[in-house]
Amino acid sequence: MSSRLKDKWVLITGASSGFGAAAARTFGGAGARLLLGARRVDRLKAVAEEAQQMGSPVAHVHALDVSNTRSVEEFLQWTRGHTDRLDVLINNAGGALGIDSVATGKDEDWETMMQTNVLGVLRVTRSALPLLTSNPGSVILNVGSIAGHVAYEGGAAYCAAKAGELQITRALRLELNGTGVRVGTLDPGLAETEFSVVRFKGDRARAAKVYEGVEPLTADDIAEALLWMASRPAHVNIDEMIIKCTDQAAIHKVNRRPKA
Ligand code: NDP
Ligand code: 8X3
């Protein structure tokens, strides 16, 4: 399947960590040419090097802040300097901030979650679209969450943001019908990345508790799923994939093993 990705141009947002970095390595291993964006360029450079060691013929990096329209437009201008077509766009940048109830929620956390998970997907997609619509068979993969399907206490803004991402994906698929551009969303549950460290603003002990006694998904599990979605034949569109670890039957139903 991966040979379908050989020499294809793959743009990944949020490639400095977690799912995005794993996707860079995995798509690189499949021979894809990579365009990687995030705010932490030093980390992007390290990821690009790893992807090239895995087999990527080229892995370019550039600073990207999806919460800023000018940064997104500048990033896509840089992209057009490398290629006049994209084969895969992975809108992955995003995350959660805080786990406050609505009663105690912070404006800055809400605004960041909407800026990255919702407006970021819109901005990057709008700027990248000409490179996709001119290339029928290309695919847009958005990274959502089970939080976009089911609400939980303390997750109002994040759940709303990921529900927004899901509806953007659905609307876009309707808008692009007839262009040959495919649109899908991959919606994971518990996965151990830097997600919870970011959510808890650097409190690593609290972040570790999220995964205590559980065998969560890994970033590589998600990267493999993205690779599979991206490498379907051009007439196949994977609309929505929900992926959870076996220990997570539902958002509130998680099997936790007692400490040995
Ligand atoms: P990480 O925190 O490990 O990675 C998040 C990535 O997003 C980083 O590369 C970060 O880069 C980037 N990012 C954040 N804000 C911006 C921004 N404004 N502009 C550009 N890049 C940005 O978490 P994950 O890998 O887990 O998260 C990836 C996606 O998966 C997110 O959308 C998250 O909501 C979603 N998700 C995660 C789950 C989980 O349990 N881990 C489950 C379901 C969905 P930098 O800071 O360098 O800019
Ligand atoms: C991350 C999964 O359940 O922590 O999107 O919201 S959850």
PDB file of C-alpha atoms and ligand atoms in Angstrom:
ATOM      1  CA  MET A   1       0.000   0.000   0.000  1.00  0.00           C
ATOM      2  CA  SER A   2       2.776   2.379   0.922  1.00  0.00           C
ATOM      3  CA  SER A   3       4.204   2.368  -2.621  1.00  0.00           C
ATOM      4  CA  ARG A   4       1.232   4.588  -3.517  1.00  0.00           C
ATOM      5  CA  LEU A   5       2.893   7.280  -1.395  1.00  0.00           C
ATOM      6  CA  LYS A   6       6.294   7.130  -3.071  1.00  0.00           C
ATOM      7  CA  ASP A   7       7.399  10.639  -4.129  1.00  0.00           C
ATOM      8  CA  LYS A   8       3.977  12.043  -3.211  1.00  0.00           C
ATOM      9  CA  TRP A   9       3.901  15.487  -1.612  1.00  0.00           C
ATOM     10  CA  VAL A  10       2.553  15.323   1.945  1.00  0.00           C
ATOM     11  CA  LEU A  11       1.990  18.446   4.060  1.00  0.00           C
ATOM     12  CA  ILE A  12       1.647  17.850   7.803  1.00  0.00           C
ATOM     13  CA  THR A  13       0.723  20.531  10.350  1.00  0.00           C
ATOM     14  CA  GLY A  14       1.798  20.041  13.966  1.00  0.00           C
ATOM     15  CA  ALA A  15       4.687  17.827  12.868  1.00  0.00           C
ATOM     16  CA  SER A  16       6.987  18.759  15.766  1.00  0.00           C
ATOM     17  CA  SER A  17       5.486  16.245  18.198  1.00  0.00           C
ATOM     18  CA  GLY A  18       3.085  13.362  18.760  1.00  0.00           C
ATOM     19  CA  PHE A  19       0.899  12.237  15.846  1.00  0.00           C
ATOM     20  CA  GLY A  20       2.341  14.760  13.386  1.00  0.00           C
ATOM     21  CA  ALA A  21       5.959  13.743  14.051  1.00  0.00           C
ATOM     22  CA  ALA A  22       5.044  10.042  13.855  1.00  0.00           C
ATOM     23  CA  ALA A  23       3.181  10.680  10.595  1.00  0.00           C
ATOM     24  CA  ALA A  24       6.258  12.413   9.182  1.00  0.00           C
ATOM     25  CA  ARG A  25       8.395   9.366   9.986  1.00  0.00           C
ATOM     26  CA  THR A  26       5.779   6.900   8.709  1.00  0.00           C
ATOM     27  CA  PHE A  27       5.004   8.733   5.454  1.00  0.00           C
ATOM     28  CA  GLY A  28       8.741   9.315   5.056  1.00  0.00           C
ATOM     29  CA  GLY A  29       9.264   5.573   5.413  1.00  0.00           C
ATOM     30  CA  ALA A  30       6.764   5.113   2.585  1.00  0.00           C
ATOM     31  CA  GLY A  31       8.921   7.325   0.374  1.00  0.00           C
ATOM     32  CA  ALA A  32       6.814  10.488   0.545  1.00  0.00           C
ATOM     33  CA  ARG A  33       8.176  14.005   0.107  1.00  0.00           C
ATOM     34  CA  LEU A  34       7.376  16.023   3.206  1.00  0.00           C
ATOM     35  CA  LEU A  35       6.464  19.598   4.026  1.00  0.00           C
ATOM     36  CA  LEU A  36       6.356  19.965   7.790  1.00  0.00           C
ATOM     37  CA  GLY A  37       4.993  22.856   9.838  1.00  0.00           C
ATOM     38  CA  ALA A  38       4.701  23.796  13.521  1.00  0.00           C
ATOM     39  CA  ARG A  39       5.873  26.618  15.766  1.00  0.00           C
ATOM     40  CA  ARG A  40       8.960  24.781  17.163  1.00  0.00           C
ATOM     41  CA  VAL A  41      11.297  24.699  14.182  1.00  0.00           C
ATOM     42  CA  ASP A  42      14.204  23.032  16.011  1.00  0.00           C
ATOM     43  CA  ARG A  43      12.002  20.052  16.740  1.00  0.00           C
ATOM     44  CA  LEU A  44      10.715  20.036  13.165  1.00  0.00           C
ATOM     45  CA  LYS A  45      14.295  19.826  11.913  1.00  0.00           C
ATOM     46  CA  ALA A  46      14.958  16.772  14.093  1.00  0.00           C
ATOM     47  CA  VAL A  47      11.759  15.110  12.846  1.00  0.00           C
ATOM     48  CA  ALA A  48      12.687  15.862   9.217  1.00  0.00           C
ATOM     49  CA  GLU A  49      16.077  14.244   9.739  1.00  0.00           C
ATOM     50  CA  GLU A  50      14.450  11.115  11.170  1.00  0.00           C
ATOM     51  CA  ALA A  51      11.961  10.995   8.286  1.00  0.00           C
ATOM     52  CA  GLN A  52      14.807  11.169   5.784  1.00  0.00           C
ATOM     53  CA  GLN A  53      16.626   8.374   7.597  1.00  0.00           C
ATOM     54  CA  MET A  54      13.431   6.337   7.224  1.00  0.00           C
ATOM     55  CA  GLY A  55      13.454   6.879   3.453  1.00  0.00           C
ATOM     56  CA  SER A  56      11.867  10.236   2.656  1.00  0.00           C
ATOM     57  CA  PRO A  57      13.590  11.727  -0.424  1.00  0.00           C
ATOM     58  CA  VAL A  58      12.999  15.283   0.859  1.00  0.00           C
ATOM     59  CA  ALA A  59      11.674  16.680   4.125  1.00  0.00           C
ATOM     60  CA  HIS A  60      11.372  20.463   4.270  1.00  0.00           C
ATOM     61  CA  VAL A  61      10.408  22.371   7.399  1.00  0.00           C
ATOM     62  CA  HIS A  62       9.040  25.855   7.980  1.00  0.00           C
ATOM     63  CA  ALA A  63       7.561  27.736  10.931  1.00  0.00           C
ATOM     64  CA  LEU A  64       3.783  27.635  11.043  1.00  0.00           C
ATOM     65  CA  ASP A  65       1.291  29.036  13.520  1.00  0.00           C
ATOM     66  CA  VAL A  66      -2.152  27.854  12.418  1.00  0.00           C
ATOM     67  CA  SER A  67      -3.785  30.412  14.707  1.00  0.00           C
ATOM     68  CA  ASN A  68      -2.433  33.225  12.542  1.00  0.00           C
ATOM     69  CA  THR A  69      -3.689  33.817   9.001  1.00  0.00           C
ATOM     70  CA  ARG A  70      -0.517  35.593   7.902  1.00  0.00           C
ATOM     71  CA  SER A  71       1.649  32.704   9.130  1.00  0.00           C
ATOM     72  CA  VAL A  72      -0.553  30.193   7.293  1.00  0.00           C
ATOM     73  CA  GLU A  73      -0.437  32.180   4.052  1.00  0.00           C
ATOM     74  CA  GLU A  74       3.317  32.582   4.335  1.00  0.00           C
ATOM     75  CA  PHE A  75       3.650  28.833   4.936  1.00  0.00           C
ATOM     76  CA  LEU A  76       1.622  28.021   1.820  1.00  0.00           C
ATOM     77  CA  GLN A  77       3.649  30.499  -0.227  1.00  0.00           C
ATOM     78  CA  TRP A  78       6.767  28.649   0.945  1.00  0.00           C
ATOM     79  CA  THR A  79       5.015  25.362   0.031  1.00  0.00           C
ATOM     80  CA  ARG A  80       4.363  26.623  -3.516  1.00  0.00           C
ATOM     81  CA  GLY A  81       8.092  27.311  -3.785  1.00  0.00           C
ATOM     82  CA  HIS A  82       8.649  23.551  -3.497  1.00  0.00           C
ATOM     83  CA  THR A  83       5.702  22.067  -5.374  1.00  0.00           C
ATOM     84  CA  ASP A  84       2.745  23.021  -7.552  1.00  0.00           C
ATOM     85  CA  ARG A  85       0.666  20.134  -6.190  1.00  0.00           C
ATOM     86  CA  LEU A  86      -0.142  18.439  -2.903  1.00  0.00           C
ATOM     87  CA  ASP A  87      -1.119  14.771  -2.699  1.00  0.00           C
ATOM     88  CA  VAL A  88      -1.917  14.648   1.016  1.00  0.00           C
ATOM     89  CA  LEU A  89      -2.767  17.426   3.471  1.00  0.00           C
ATOM     90  CA  ILE A  90      -2.852  16.361   7.119  1.00  0.00           C
ATOM     91  CA  ASN A  91      -4.487  18.976   9.350  1.00  0.00           C
ATOM     92  CA  ASN A  92      -3.191  17.699  12.668  1.00  0.00           C
ATOM     93  CA  ALA A  93      -2.065  20.781  14.643  1.00  0.00           C
ATOM     94  CA  GLY A  94      -4.207  21.348  17.689  1.00  0.00           C
ATOM     95  CA  GLY A  95      -4.878  20.186  21.211  1.00  0.00           C
ATOM     96  CA  ALA A  96      -6.662  20.959  24.459  1.00  0.00           C
ATOM     97  CA  LEU A  97      -5.948  23.512  27.179  1.00  0.00           C
ATOM     98  CA  GLY A  98      -7.269  22.965  30.681  1.00  0.00           C
ATOM     99  CA  ILE A  99     -10.097  20.791  31.910  1.00  0.00           C
ATOM    100  CA  ASP A 100     -12.194  23.515  33.501  1.00  0.00           C
ATOM    101  CA  SER A 101     -15.949  23.414  33.715  1.00  0.00           C
ATOM    102  CA  VAL A 102     -17.782  26.116  31.779  1.00  0.00           C
ATOM    103  CA  ALA A 103     -18.264  27.916  35.115  1.00  0.00           C
ATOM    104  CA  THR A 104     -14.516  28.312  35.616  1.00  0.00           C
ATOM    105  CA  GLY A 105     -13.239  28.283  32.013  1.00  0.00           C
ATOM    106  CA  LYS A 106     -10.576  30.758  30.863  1.00  0.00           C
ATOM    107  CA  ASP A 107     -11.049  32.941  27.787  1.00  0.00           C
ATOM    108  CA  GLU A 108      -7.472  32.425  26.661  1.00  0.00           C
ATOM    109  CA  ASP A 109      -7.803  28.622  26.781  1.00  0.00           C
ATOM    110  CA  TRP A 110     -11.116  28.660  24.889  1.00  0.00           C
ATOM    111  CA  GLU A 111      -9.758  31.061  22.293  1.00  0.00           C
ATOM    112  CA  THR A 112      -6.607  29.002  21.707  1.00  0.00           C
ATOM    113  CA  MET A 113      -8.610  25.779  21.289  1.00  0.00           C
ATOM    114  CA  MET A 114     -10.919  27.404  18.738  1.00  0.00           C
ATOM    115  CA  GLN A 115      -8.034  29.120  16.951  1.00  0.00           C
ATOM    116  CA  THR A 116      -6.024  25.937  16.493  1.00  0.00           C
ATOM    117  CA  ASN A 117      -8.525  23.077  16.185  1.00  0.00           C
ATOM    118  CA  VAL A 118     -11.219  24.941  14.235  1.00  0.00           C
ATOM    119  CA  LEU A 119      -9.921  28.097  12.551  1.00  0.00           C
ATOM    120  CA  GLY A 120      -6.508  26.528  11.938  1.00  0.00           C
ATOM    121  CA  VAL A 121      -8.073  23.738   9.883  1.00  0.00           C
ATOM    122  CA  LEU A 122     -10.117  26.275   7.908  1.00  0.00           C
ATOM    123  CA  ARG A 123      -7.154  28.575   7.265  1.00  0.00           C
ATOM    124  CA  VAL A 124      -4.687  25.879   6.207  1.00  0.00           C
ATOM    125  CA  THR A 125      -7.257  24.150   4.018  1.00  0.00           C
ATOM    126  CA  ARG A 126      -8.303  27.392   2.299  1.00  0.00           C
ATOM    127  CA  SER A 127      -4.712  28.255   1.477  1.00  0.00           C
ATOM    128  CA  ALA A 128      -3.798  24.739   0.357  1.00  0.00           C
ATOM    129  CA  LEU A 129      -6.930  24.048  -1.723  1.00  0.00           C
ATOM    130  CA  PRO A 130      -5.617  25.222  -5.126  1.00  0.00           C
ATOM    131  CA  LEU A 131      -2.731  22.723  -4.794  1.00  0.00           C
ATOM    132  CA  LEU A 132      -5.249  19.945  -4.105  1.00  0.00           C
ATOM    133  CA  THR A 133      -8.096  20.716  -6.522  1.00  0.00           C
ATOM    134  CA  SER A 134      -5.595  20.870  -9.381  1.00  0.00           C
ATOM    135  CA  ASN A 135      -4.585  17.319  -8.430  1.00  0.00           C
ATOM    136  CA  PRO A 136      -7.616  14.954  -8.447  1.00  0.00           C
ATOM    137  CA  GLY A 137      -7.061  11.935  -6.201  1.00  0.00           C
ATOM    138  CA  SER A 138      -5.404  14.062  -3.538  1.00  0.00           C
ATOM    139  CA  VAL A 139      -6.656  13.727   0.023  1.00  0.00           C
ATOM    140  CA  ILE A 140      -7.283  15.969   3.017  1.00  0.00           C
ATOM    141  CA  LEU A 141      -7.084  14.181   6.367  1.00  0.00           C
ATOM    142  CA  ASN A 142      -8.166  16.110   9.444  1.00  0.00           C
ATOM    143  CA  VAL A 143      -7.310  14.911  12.928  1.00  0.00           C
ATOM    144  CA  GLY A 144     -10.398  15.116  15.112  1.00  0.00           C
ATOM    145  CA  SER A 145     -11.160  13.266  18.320  1.00  0.00           C
ATOM    146  CA  ILE A 146     -13.753  11.109  20.007  1.00  0.00           C
ATOM    147  CA  ALA A 147     -14.309  14.366  21.919  1.00  0.00           C
ATOM    148  CA  GLY A 148     -15.992  15.661  18.770  1.00  0.00           C
ATOM    149  CA  HIS A 149     -18.549  12.864  19.027  1.00  0.00           C
ATOM    150  CA  VAL A 150     -19.149  12.625  22.798  1.00  0.00           C
ATOM    151  CA  ALA A 151     -19.023  15.376  25.423  1.00  0.00           C
ATOM    152  CA  TYR A 152     -17.356  15.061  28.807  1.00  0.00           C
ATOM    153  CA  GLU A 153     -17.193  17.222  31.937  1.00  0.00           C
ATOM    154  CA  GLY A 154     -14.430  19.820  31.654  1.00  0.00           C
ATOM    155  CA  GLY A 155     -14.260  19.307  27.907  1.00  0.00           C
ATOM    156  CA  ALA A 156     -16.900  21.782  26.708  1.00  0.00           C
ATOM    157  CA  ALA A 157     -14.592  23.954  24.620  1.00  0.00           C
ATOM    158  CA  TYR A 158     -12.369  21.115  23.352  1.00  0.00           C
ATOM    159  CA  CYS A 159     -15.388  18.930  22.513  1.00  0.00           C
ATOM    160  CA  ALA A 160     -16.989  21.898  20.738  1.00  0.00           C
ATOM    161  CA  ALA A 161     -13.773  22.522  18.817  1.00  0.00           C
ATOM    162  CA  LYS A 162     -13.451  18.910  17.677  1.00  0.00           C
ATOM    163  CA  ALA A 163     -17.173  18.772  16.811  1.00  0.00           C
ATOM    164  CA  GLY A 164     -16.398  21.856  14.714  1.00  0.00           C
ATOM    165  CA  GLU A 165     -13.562  20.015  12.993  1.00  0.00           C
ATOM    166  CA  LEU A 166     -15.921  17.122  12.227  1.00  0.00           C
ATOM    167  CA  GLN A 167     -18.502  19.422  10.644  1.00  0.00           C
ATOM    168  CA  ILE A 168     -15.822  21.263   8.659  1.00  0.00           C
ATOM    169  CA  THR A 169     -14.719  17.875   7.303  1.00  0.00           C
ATOM    170  CA  ARG A 170     -18.279  16.995   6.327  1.00  0.00           C
ATOM    171  CA  ALA A 171     -19.005  20.374   4.707  1.00  0.00           C
ATOM    172  CA  LEU A 172     -15.735  20.292   2.800  1.00  0.00           C
ATOM    173  CA  ARG A 173     -16.509  16.841   1.407  1.00  0.00           C
ATOM    174  CA  LEU A 174     -19.771  18.210   0.016  1.00  0.00           C
ATOM    175  CA  GLU A 175     -18.087  21.314  -1.389  1.00  0.00           C
ATOM    176  CA  LEU A 176     -15.341  19.299  -3.088  1.00  0.00           C
ATOM    177  CA  ASN A 177     -17.622  16.655  -4.553  1.00  0.00           C
ATOM    178  CA  GLY A 178     -16.788  16.386  -8.243  1.00  0.00           C
ATOM    179  CA  THR A 179     -13.224  17.688  -7.880  1.00  0.00           C
ATOM    180  CA  GLY A 180     -11.703  14.271  -7.114  1.00  0.00           C
ATOM    181  CA  VAL A 181     -10.295  15.584  -3.821  1.00  0.00           C
ATOM    182  CA  ARG A 182     -11.017  13.210  -0.947  1.00  0.00           C
ATOM    183  CA  VAL A 183     -11.781  14.387   2.583  1.00  0.00           C
ATOM    184  CA  GLY A 184     -11.671  12.360   5.788  1.00  0.00           C
ATOM    185  CA  THR A 185     -11.287  12.652   9.531  1.00  0.00           C
ATOM    186  CA  LEU A 186      -9.400  10.387  11.916  1.00  0.00           C
ATOM    187  CA  ASP A 187     -10.854  10.647  15.408  1.00  0.00           C
ATOM    188  CA  PRO A 188      -8.719   9.032  18.128  1.00  0.00           C
ATOM    189  CA  GLY A 189      -9.398   8.370  21.786  1.00  0.00           C
ATOM    190  CA  LEU A 190      -6.739   8.136  24.516  1.00  0.00           C
ATOM    191  CA  ALA A 191      -3.285   8.334  22.951  1.00  0.00           C
ATOM    192  CA  GLU A 192      -0.091   9.066  24.860  1.00  0.00           C
ATOM    193  CA  THR A 193       1.726  12.011  23.303  1.00  0.00           C
ATOM    194  CA  GLU A 194       2.446  15.489  24.672  1.00  0.00           C
ATOM    195  CA  PHE A 195      -1.305  16.163  24.459  1.00  0.00           C
ATOM    196  CA  SER A 196      -1.970  15.886  28.219  1.00  0.00           C
ATOM    197  CA  VAL A 197       1.257  17.672  29.200  1.00  0.00           C
ATOM    198  CA  VAL A 198       0.074  20.599  27.060  1.00  0.00           C
ATOM    199  CA  ARG A 199      -3.499  20.327  28.387  1.00  0.00           C
ATOM    200  CA  PHE A 200      -2.208  20.447  31.994  1.00  0.00           C
ATOM    201  CA  LYS A 201       0.246  23.229  31.149  1.00  0.00           C
ATOM    202  CA  GLY A 202       3.429  21.316  31.892  1.00  0.00           C
ATOM    203  CA  ASP A 203       2.205  19.295  34.889  1.00  0.00           C
ATOM    204  CA  ARG A 204       3.727  15.950  33.831  1.00  0.00           C
ATOM    205  CA  ALA A 205       2.573  14.034  36.924  1.00  0.00           C
ATOM    206  CA  ARG A 206      -1.041  15.005  36.251  1.00  0.00           C
ATOM    207  CA  ALA A 207      -0.637  14.182  32.568  1.00  0.00           C
ATOM    208  CA  ALA A 208       0.759  10.731  33.386  1.00  0.00           C
ATOM    209  CA  LYS A 209      -2.329   9.956  35.495  1.00  0.00           C
ATOM    210  CA  VAL A 210      -4.506  10.132  32.357  1.00  0.00           C
ATOM    211  CA  TYR A 211      -2.823   6.958  31.089  1.00  0.00           C
ATOM    212  CA  GLU A 212      -2.297   5.221  34.448  1.00  0.00           C
ATOM    213  CA  GLY A 213      -3.065   1.491  34.305  1.00  0.00           C
ATOM    214  CA  VAL A 214      -4.106   1.785  30.640  1.00  0.00           C
ATOM    215  CA  GLU A 215      -2.404   0.709  27.445  1.00  0.00           C
ATOM    216  CA  PRO A 216      -3.194   3.791  25.366  1.00  0.00           C
ATOM    217  CA  LEU A 217      -2.812   4.296  21.628  1.00  0.00           C
ATOM    218  CA  THR A 218       0.619   5.444  20.506  1.00  0.00           C
ATOM    219  CA  ALA A 219       1.473   8.131  17.981  1.00  0.00           C
ATOM    220  CA  ASP A 220       2.656   5.356  15.655  1.00  0.00           C
ATOM    221  CA  ASP A 221      -0.799   3.710  15.786  1.00  0.00           C
ATOM    222  CA  ILE A 222      -2.302   6.961  14.529  1.00  0.00           C
ATOM    223  CA  ALA A 223       0.390   7.452  11.887  1.00  0.00           C
ATOM    224  CA  GLU A 224      -0.276   3.970  10.507  1.00  0.00           C
ATOM    225  CA  ALA A 225      -4.011   4.687  10.322  1.00  0.00           C
ATOM    226  CA  LEU A 226      -3.326   7.975   8.501  1.00  0.00           C
ATOM    227  CA  LEU A 227      -1.036   6.172   6.068  1.00  0.00           C
ATOM    228  CA  TRP A 228      -3.738   3.588   5.385  1.00  0.00           C
ATOM    229  CA  MET A 229      -6.381   6.281   4.803  1.00  0.00           C
ATOM    230  CA  ALA A 230      -4.073   8.216   2.486  1.00  0.00           C
ATOM    231  CA  SER A 231      -3.061   5.198   0.458  1.00  0.00           C
ATOM    232  CA  ARG A 232      -6.520   3.987  -0.594  1.00  0.00           C
ATOM    233  CA  PRO A 233      -7.092   4.084  -4.349  1.00  0.00           C
ATOM    234  CA  ALA A 234      -8.332   7.404  -5.747  1.00  0.00           C
ATOM    235  CA  HIS A 235     -11.955   6.227  -5.982  1.00  0.00           C
ATOM    236  CA  VAL A 236     -12.086   5.325  -2.251  1.00  0.00           C
ATOM    237  CA  ASN A 237     -12.833   7.978   0.382  1.00  0.00           C
ATOM    238  CA  ILE A 238     -12.545   7.036   4.062  1.00  0.00           C
ATOM    239  CA  ASP A 239     -15.052   9.503   5.527  1.00  0.00           C
ATOM    240  CA  GLU A 240     -14.597   9.076   9.274  1.00  0.00           C
ATOM    241  CA  MET A 241     -12.483   6.696  11.314  1.00  0.00           C
ATOM    242  CA  ILE A 242     -12.814   6.406  15.099  1.00  0.00           C
ATOM    243  CA  ILE A 243      -9.849   4.683  16.705  1.00  0.00           C
ATOM    244  CA  LYS A 244      -9.566   3.865  20.398  1.00  0.00           C
ATOM    245  CA  CYS A 245      -7.307   1.650  22.497  1.00  0.00           C
ATOM    246  CA  THR A 246      -8.818  -1.654  23.541  1.00  0.00           C
ATOM    247  CA  ASP A 247      -8.934  -0.456  27.154  1.00  0.00           C
ATOM    248  CA  GLN A 248     -11.263   2.421  26.187  1.00  0.00           C
ATOM    249  CA  ALA A 249     -14.749   1.127  25.381  1.00  0.00           C
ATOM    250  CA  ALA A 250     -16.253   4.622  25.585  1.00  0.00           C
ATOM    251  CA  ILE A 251     -15.073   8.053  26.662  1.00  0.00           C
ATOM    252  CA  HIS A 252     -15.981   7.338  30.326  1.00  0.00           C
ATOM    253  CA  LYS A 253     -15.469   3.556  30.267  1.00  0.00           C
ATOM    254  CA  VAL A 254     -11.751   2.889  30.567  1.00  0.00           C
ATOM    255  CA  ASN A 255     -10.277  -0.334  31.918  1.00  0.00           C
ATOM    256  CA  ARG A 256      -7.468   0.541  34.347  1.00  0.00           C
ATOM    257  CA  ARG A 257      -5.269  -2.182  35.778  1.00  0.00           C
ATOM    258  CA  PRO A 258      -4.315  -1.771  39.432  1.00  0.00           C
ATOM    259  CA  LYS A 259      -0.641  -0.994  40.077  1.00  0.00           C
ATOM    260  CA  ALA A 260       1.416  -4.193  40.398  1.00  0.00           C
TER     261      ALA A 260
HETATM  262  P1  NDP B   1       1.064  16.922  20.805  1.00  0.00           P
HETATM  263  O1  NDP B   1       0.906  17.974  21.847  1.00  0.00           O
HETATM  264  O2  NDP B   1       2.124  15.906  20.981  1.00  0.00           O
HETATM  265  O3  NDP B   1       1.237  17.611  19.363  1.00  0.00           O
HETATM  266  C1  NDP B   1       0.507  18.754  18.995  1.00  0.00           C
HETATM  267  C2  NDP B   1       1.131  19.354  17.761  1.00  0.00           C
HETATM  268  O4  NDP B   1       0.331  20.478  17.348  1.00  0.00           O
HETATM  269  C3  NDP B   1       2.542  19.853  18.001  1.00  0.00           C
HETATM  270  O5  NDP B   1       3.346  19.530  16.909  1.00  0.00           O
HETATM  271  C4  NDP B   1       2.356  21.363  18.087  1.00  0.00           C
HETATM  272  O6  NDP B   1       3.524  22.017  17.578  1.00  0.00           O
HETATM  273  C5  NDP B   1       1.199  21.567  17.125  1.00  0.00           C
HETATM  274  N1  NDP B   1       0.510  22.842  17.340  1.00  0.00           N
HETATM  275  C6  NDP B   1      -0.196  23.226  18.428  1.00  0.00           C
HETATM  276  N2  NDP B   1      -0.615  24.487  18.258  1.00  0.00           N
HETATM  277  C7  NDP B   1      -0.161  24.903  17.046  1.00  0.00           C
HETATM  278  C8  NDP B   1      -0.251  26.111  16.318  1.00  0.00           C
HETATM  279  N3  NDP B   1      -0.896  27.185  16.799  1.00  0.00           N
HETATM  280  N4  NDP B   1       0.323  26.172  15.091  1.00  0.00           N
HETATM  281  C9  NDP B   1       0.989  25.112  14.599  1.00  0.00           C
HETATM  282  N5  NDP B   1       1.127  23.944  15.235  1.00  0.00           N
HETATM  283  C10 NDP B   1       0.555  23.852  16.458  1.00  0.00           C
HETATM  284  O7  NDP B   1      -0.363  16.220  20.717  1.00  0.00           O
HETATM  285  P2  NDP B   1      -0.966  15.116  19.707  1.00  0.00           P
HETATM  286  O8  NDP B   1       0.030  14.650  18.746  1.00  0.00           O
HETATM  287  O9  NDP B   1      -1.654  14.133  20.552  1.00  0.00           O
HETATM  288  O10 NDP B   1      -2.078  16.012  19.000  1.00  0.00           O
HETATM  289  C11 NDP B   1      -2.225  16.077  17.591  1.00  0.00           C
HETATM  290  C12 NDP B   1      -3.703  16.251  17.275  1.00  0.00           C
HETATM  291  O11 NDP B   1      -4.407  15.104  17.726  1.00  0.00           O
HETATM  292  C13 NDP B   1      -4.381  17.436  17.951  1.00  0.00           C
HETATM  293  O12 NDP B   1      -5.264  18.043  17.026  1.00  0.00           O
HETATM  294  C14 NDP B   1      -5.159  16.792  19.109  1.00  0.00           C
HETATM  295  O13 NDP B   1      -6.278  17.559  19.483  1.00  0.00           O
HETATM  296  C15 NDP B   1      -5.558  15.485  18.465  1.00  0.00           C
HETATM  297  N6  NDP B   1      -5.912  14.387  19.354  1.00  0.00           N
HETATM  298  C16 NDP B   1      -5.053  13.922  20.317  1.00  0.00           C
HETATM  299  C17 NDP B   1      -5.418  12.828  21.104  1.00  0.00           C
HETATM  300  C18 NDP B   1      -4.562  12.313  22.198  1.00  0.00           C
HETATM  301  O14 NDP B   1      -5.094  11.652  23.131  1.00  0.00           O
HETATM  302  N7  NDP B   1      -3.260  12.493  22.166  1.00  0.00           N
HETATM  303  C19 NDP B   1      -6.685  12.126  20.874  1.00  0.00           C
HETATM  304  C20 NDP B   1      -7.505  12.705  19.830  1.00  0.00           C
HETATM  305  C21 NDP B   1      -7.115  13.767  19.098  1.00  0.00           C
HETATM  306  P3  NDP B   1       4.190  23.353  18.162  1.00  0.00           P
HETATM  307  O15 NDP B   1       3.875  23.415  19.621  1.00  0.00           O
HETATM  308  O16 NDP B   1       5.645  23.163  17.847  1.00  0.00           O
HETATM  309  O17 NDP B   1       3.575  24.457  17.366  1.00  0.00           O
HETATM  310  C1  8X3 B   2      -8.168  13.663  23.014  1.00  0.00           C
HETATM  311  C2  8X3 B   2      -9.018  12.577  23.563  1.00  0.00           C
HETATM  312  O1  8X3 B   2     -10.675  11.993  25.399  1.00  0.00           O
HETATM  313  O2  8X3 B   2      -8.747  13.360  26.012  1.00  0.00           O
HETATM  314  O3  8X3 B   2      -8.790  14.263  21.921  1.00  0.00           O
HETATM  315  O4  8X3 B   2     -10.541  14.314  24.745  1.00  0.00           O
HETATM  316  S1  8X3 B   2      -9.794  13.108  24.985  1.00  0.00           S
END
